[in-house]
Short mmCIF file of C-alpha atoms and ligand atoms in Angstrom, two decimals:
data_model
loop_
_atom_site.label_atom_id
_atom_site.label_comp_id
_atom_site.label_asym_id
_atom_site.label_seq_id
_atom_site.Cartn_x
_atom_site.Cartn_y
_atom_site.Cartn_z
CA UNK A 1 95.73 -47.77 -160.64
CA UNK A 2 92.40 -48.74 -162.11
CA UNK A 3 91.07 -51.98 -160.60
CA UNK A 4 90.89 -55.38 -162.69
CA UNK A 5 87.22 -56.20 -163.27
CA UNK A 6 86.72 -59.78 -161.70
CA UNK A 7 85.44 -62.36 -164.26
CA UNK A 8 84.41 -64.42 -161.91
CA UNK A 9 82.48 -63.40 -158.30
CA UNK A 10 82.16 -66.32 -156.11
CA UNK A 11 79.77 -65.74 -153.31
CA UNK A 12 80.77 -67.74 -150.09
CA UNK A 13 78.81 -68.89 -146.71
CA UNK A 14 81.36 -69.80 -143.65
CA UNK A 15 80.10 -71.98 -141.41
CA UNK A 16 82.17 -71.78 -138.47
CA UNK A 17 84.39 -68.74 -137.40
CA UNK A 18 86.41 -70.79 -134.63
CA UNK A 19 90.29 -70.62 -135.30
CA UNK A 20 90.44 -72.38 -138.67
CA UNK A 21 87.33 -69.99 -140.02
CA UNK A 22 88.72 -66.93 -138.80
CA UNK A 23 91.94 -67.98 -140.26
CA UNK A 24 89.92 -68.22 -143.83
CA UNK A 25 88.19 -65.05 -143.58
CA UNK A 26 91.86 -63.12 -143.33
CA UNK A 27 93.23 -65.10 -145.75
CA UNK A 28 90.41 -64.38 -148.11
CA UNK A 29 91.05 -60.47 -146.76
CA UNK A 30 94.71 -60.41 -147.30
CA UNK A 31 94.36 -62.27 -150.98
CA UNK A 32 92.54 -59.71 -152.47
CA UNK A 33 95.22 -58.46 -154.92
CA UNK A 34 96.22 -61.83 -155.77
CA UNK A 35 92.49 -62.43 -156.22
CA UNK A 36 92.05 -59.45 -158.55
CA UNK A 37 95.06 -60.35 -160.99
CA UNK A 38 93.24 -63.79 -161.66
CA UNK A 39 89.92 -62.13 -162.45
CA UNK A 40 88.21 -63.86 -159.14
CA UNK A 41 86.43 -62.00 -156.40
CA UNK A 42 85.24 -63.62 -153.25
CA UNK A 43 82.33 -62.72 -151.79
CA UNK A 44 81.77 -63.33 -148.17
CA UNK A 45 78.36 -63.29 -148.07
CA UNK A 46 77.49 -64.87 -144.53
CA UNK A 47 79.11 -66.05 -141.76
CA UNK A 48 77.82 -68.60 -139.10
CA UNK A 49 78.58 -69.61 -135.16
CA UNK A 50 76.91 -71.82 -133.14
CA UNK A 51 74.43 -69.97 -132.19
CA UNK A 52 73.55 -67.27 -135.30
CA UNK A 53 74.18 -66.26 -139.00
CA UNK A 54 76.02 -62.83 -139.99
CA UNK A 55 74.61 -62.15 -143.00
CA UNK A 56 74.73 -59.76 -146.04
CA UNK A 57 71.24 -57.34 -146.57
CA UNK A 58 71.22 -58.23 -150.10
CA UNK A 59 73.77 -61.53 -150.83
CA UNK A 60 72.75 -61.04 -154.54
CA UNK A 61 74.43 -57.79 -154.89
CA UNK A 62 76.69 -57.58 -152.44
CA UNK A 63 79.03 -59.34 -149.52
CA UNK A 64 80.04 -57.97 -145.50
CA UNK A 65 82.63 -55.72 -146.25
CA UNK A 66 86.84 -56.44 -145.92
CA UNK A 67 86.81 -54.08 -142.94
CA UNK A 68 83.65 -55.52 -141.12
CA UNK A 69 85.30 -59.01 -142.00
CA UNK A 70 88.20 -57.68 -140.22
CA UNK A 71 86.17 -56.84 -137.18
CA UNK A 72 84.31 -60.21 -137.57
CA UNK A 73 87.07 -62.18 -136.25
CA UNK A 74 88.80 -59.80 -133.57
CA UNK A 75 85.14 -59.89 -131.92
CA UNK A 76 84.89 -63.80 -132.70
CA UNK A 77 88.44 -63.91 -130.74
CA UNK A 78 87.66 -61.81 -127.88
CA UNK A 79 84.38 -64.17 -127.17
CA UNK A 80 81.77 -61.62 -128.65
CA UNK A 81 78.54 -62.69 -130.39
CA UNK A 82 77.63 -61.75 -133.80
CA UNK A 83 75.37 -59.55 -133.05
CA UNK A 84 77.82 -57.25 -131.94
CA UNK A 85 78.55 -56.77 -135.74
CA UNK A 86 75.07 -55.11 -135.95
CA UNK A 87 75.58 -51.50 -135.68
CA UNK A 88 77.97 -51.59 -138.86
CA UNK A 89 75.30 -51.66 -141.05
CA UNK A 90 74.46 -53.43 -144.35
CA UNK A 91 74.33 -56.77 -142.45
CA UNK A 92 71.68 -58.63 -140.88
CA UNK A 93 71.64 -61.35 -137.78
CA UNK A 94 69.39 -64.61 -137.59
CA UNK A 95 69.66 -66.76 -134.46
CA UNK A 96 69.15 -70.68 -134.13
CA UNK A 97 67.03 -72.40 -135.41
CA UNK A 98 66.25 -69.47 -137.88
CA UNK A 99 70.03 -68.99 -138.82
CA UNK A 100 69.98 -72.23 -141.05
CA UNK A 101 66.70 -71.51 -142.49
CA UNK A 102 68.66 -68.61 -143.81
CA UNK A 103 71.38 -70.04 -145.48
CA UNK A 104 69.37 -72.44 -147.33
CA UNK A 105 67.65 -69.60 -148.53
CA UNK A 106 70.44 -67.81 -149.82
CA UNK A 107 71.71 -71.36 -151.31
CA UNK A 108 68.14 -71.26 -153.18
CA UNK A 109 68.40 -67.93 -154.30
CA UNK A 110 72.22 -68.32 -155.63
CA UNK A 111 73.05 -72.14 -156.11
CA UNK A 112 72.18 -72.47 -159.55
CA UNK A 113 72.60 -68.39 -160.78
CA UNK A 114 75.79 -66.94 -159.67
CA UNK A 115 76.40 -70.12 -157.62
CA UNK A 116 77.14 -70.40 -153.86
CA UNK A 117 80.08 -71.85 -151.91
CA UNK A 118 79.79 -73.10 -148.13
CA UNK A 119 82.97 -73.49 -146.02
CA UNK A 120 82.32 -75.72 -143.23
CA UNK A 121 84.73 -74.87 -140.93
CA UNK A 122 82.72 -76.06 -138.09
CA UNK A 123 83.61 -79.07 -135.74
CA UNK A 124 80.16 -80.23 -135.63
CA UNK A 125 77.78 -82.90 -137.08
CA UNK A 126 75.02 -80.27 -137.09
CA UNK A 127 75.51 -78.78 -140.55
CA UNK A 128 74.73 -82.02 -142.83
CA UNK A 129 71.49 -80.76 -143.01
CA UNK A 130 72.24 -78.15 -144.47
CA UNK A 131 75.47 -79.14 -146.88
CA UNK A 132 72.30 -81.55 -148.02
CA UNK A 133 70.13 -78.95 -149.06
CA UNK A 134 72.98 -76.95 -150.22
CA UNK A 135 74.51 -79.46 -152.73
CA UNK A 136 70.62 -80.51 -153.79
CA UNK A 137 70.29 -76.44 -154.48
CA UNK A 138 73.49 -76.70 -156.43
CA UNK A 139 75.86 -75.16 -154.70
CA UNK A 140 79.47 -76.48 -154.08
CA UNK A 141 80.55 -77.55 -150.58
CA UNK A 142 83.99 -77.35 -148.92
CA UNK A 143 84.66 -78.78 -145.75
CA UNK A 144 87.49 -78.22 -142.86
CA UNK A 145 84.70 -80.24 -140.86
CA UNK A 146 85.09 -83.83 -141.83
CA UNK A 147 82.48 -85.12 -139.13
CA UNK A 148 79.75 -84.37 -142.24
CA UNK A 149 81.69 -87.23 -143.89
CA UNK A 150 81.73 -89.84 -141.03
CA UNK A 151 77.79 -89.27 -140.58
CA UNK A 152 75.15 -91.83 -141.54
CA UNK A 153 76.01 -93.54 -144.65
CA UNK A 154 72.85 -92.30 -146.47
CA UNK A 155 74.12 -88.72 -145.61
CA UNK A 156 77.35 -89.58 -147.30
CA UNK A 157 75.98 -90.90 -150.61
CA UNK A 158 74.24 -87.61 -150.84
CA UNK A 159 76.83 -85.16 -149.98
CA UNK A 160 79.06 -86.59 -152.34
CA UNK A 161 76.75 -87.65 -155.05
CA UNK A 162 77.77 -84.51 -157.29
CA UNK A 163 81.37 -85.03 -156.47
CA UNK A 164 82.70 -81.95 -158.87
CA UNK A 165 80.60 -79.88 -156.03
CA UNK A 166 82.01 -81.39 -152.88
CA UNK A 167 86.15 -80.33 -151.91
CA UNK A 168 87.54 -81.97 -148.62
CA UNK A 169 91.57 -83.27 -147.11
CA UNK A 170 92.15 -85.08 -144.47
CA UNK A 171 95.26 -86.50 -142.71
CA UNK A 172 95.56 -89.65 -141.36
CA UNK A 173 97.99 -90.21 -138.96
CA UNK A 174 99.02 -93.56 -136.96
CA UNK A 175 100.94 -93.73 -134.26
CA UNK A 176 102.56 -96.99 -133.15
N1 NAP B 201 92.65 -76.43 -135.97
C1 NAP B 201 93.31 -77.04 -136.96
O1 NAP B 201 94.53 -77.02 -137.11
C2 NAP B 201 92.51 -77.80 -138.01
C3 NAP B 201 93.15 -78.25 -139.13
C4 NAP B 201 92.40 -78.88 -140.13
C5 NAP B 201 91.05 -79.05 -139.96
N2 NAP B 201 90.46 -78.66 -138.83
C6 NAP B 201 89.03 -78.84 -138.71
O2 NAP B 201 88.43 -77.56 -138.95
C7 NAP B 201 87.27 -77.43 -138.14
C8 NAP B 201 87.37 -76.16 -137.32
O3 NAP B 201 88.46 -76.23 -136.42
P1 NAP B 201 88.73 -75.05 -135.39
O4 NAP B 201 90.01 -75.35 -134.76
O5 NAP B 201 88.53 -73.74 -136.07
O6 NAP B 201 87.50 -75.28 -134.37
P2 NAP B 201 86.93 -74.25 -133.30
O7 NAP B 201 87.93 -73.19 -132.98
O8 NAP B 201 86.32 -75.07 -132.22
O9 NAP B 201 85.75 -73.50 -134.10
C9 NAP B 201 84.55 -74.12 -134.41
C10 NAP B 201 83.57 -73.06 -134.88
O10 NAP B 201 82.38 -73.71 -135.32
C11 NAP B 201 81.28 -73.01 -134.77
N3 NAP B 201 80.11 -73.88 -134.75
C12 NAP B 201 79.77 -74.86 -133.86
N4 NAP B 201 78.58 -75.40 -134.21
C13 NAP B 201 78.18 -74.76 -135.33
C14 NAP B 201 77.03 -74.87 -136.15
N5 NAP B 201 76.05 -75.75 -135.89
N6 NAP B 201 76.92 -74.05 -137.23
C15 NAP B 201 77.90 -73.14 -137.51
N7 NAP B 201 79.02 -73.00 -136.76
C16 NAP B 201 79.14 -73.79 -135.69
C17 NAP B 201 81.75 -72.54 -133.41
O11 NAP B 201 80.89 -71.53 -132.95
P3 NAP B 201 81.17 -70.70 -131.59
O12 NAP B 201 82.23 -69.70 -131.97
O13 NAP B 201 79.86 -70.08 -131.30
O14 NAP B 201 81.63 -71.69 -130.56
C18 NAP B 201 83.15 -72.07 -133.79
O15 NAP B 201 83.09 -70.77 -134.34
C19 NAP B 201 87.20 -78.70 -137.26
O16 NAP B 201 86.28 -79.59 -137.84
C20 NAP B 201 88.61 -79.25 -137.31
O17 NAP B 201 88.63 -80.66 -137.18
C21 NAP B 201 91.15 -78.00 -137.86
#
């Protein structure tokens, strides 16, 4: 059956590929079809850990494969690095400090043309830098991580000062 042409390509950055990323980049996987029908395509273009950044050759043009997405998160869950990703091809790895560097580069190159989402599905504080630079470069912001929220209040103002770009839930529970 000839495939839908997406209206819509929406290239992605995950931040994160613990058990709620890895979770994300399946569900992405196993969407497709659904994905297809409503014109959308989802372009994984990068994927970060704590210590580097998976990421496409050429995040214009093109994301890291379905089956190297696949392979992504069984190596994330048996404990391997990134870099073990490298012999597939068509990707590239950056370690810290570089690896952010690199995302804010691809949030300058695609923010404001084809536009850029980043998942934070990290449990840290160390990515408001980045969701900074990300929302000044346009790009829209989703976060599993809600420390980015709790940070200084300046940090705050600015993450959410666009709030059509920013997406975020919580749950609040008390216990008596
Ligand atoms: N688990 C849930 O049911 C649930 C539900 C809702 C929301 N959340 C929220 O979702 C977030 C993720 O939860 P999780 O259970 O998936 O946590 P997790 O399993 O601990 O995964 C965290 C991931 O973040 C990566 N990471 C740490 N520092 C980073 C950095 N500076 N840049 C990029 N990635 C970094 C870790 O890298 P390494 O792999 O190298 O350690 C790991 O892959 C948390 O903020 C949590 O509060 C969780």
């Amino acid at each position: 059956m000839p495939q839908a042409q997406a209206r819509a390509v929406l290239p992605v950055v995950l931040l994160g590929c613990g058990g709620v990323g890895r979770h994300l980049l399946r569900h992405i996987v196993s969407c497709r079809p659904l994905h297809a029908n409503q014109g959308v395509a989802i372009r994984v273009v990068g994927v970060a850990d704590s210590s580097s950044l998976l990421v496409a050759d050429d995040v214009r043009a093109s994301g890291l494969d379905d089956a190297l997405l696949n392979d992504l998160c069984s190596a994330k869950s048996a404990g391997s690095p990134l870099s073990s990703l490298l012999a597939r091809g068509h990707c590239q790895v950056f370690n810290k400090p570089e690896a952010m560097g690199k995302v804010i580069d691809a949030a300058t190159m695609l923010g404001r043309t084809t536009g850029l989402v980043i998942v934070d599905c990290s449990a840290t504080y160390d990515t408001v830098g980045v969701l900074k630079d990300a929302v000044d470069h346009g790009c829209c912001v989703v976060l599993a991580n809600k420390k980015p929220l709790t940070c200084a209040y300046e940090d705050f103002k600015k993450l959410t000062s666009h709030f059509r770009q920013i997406r975020f839930e919580s749950t609040v529970c008390t216990s008596y």
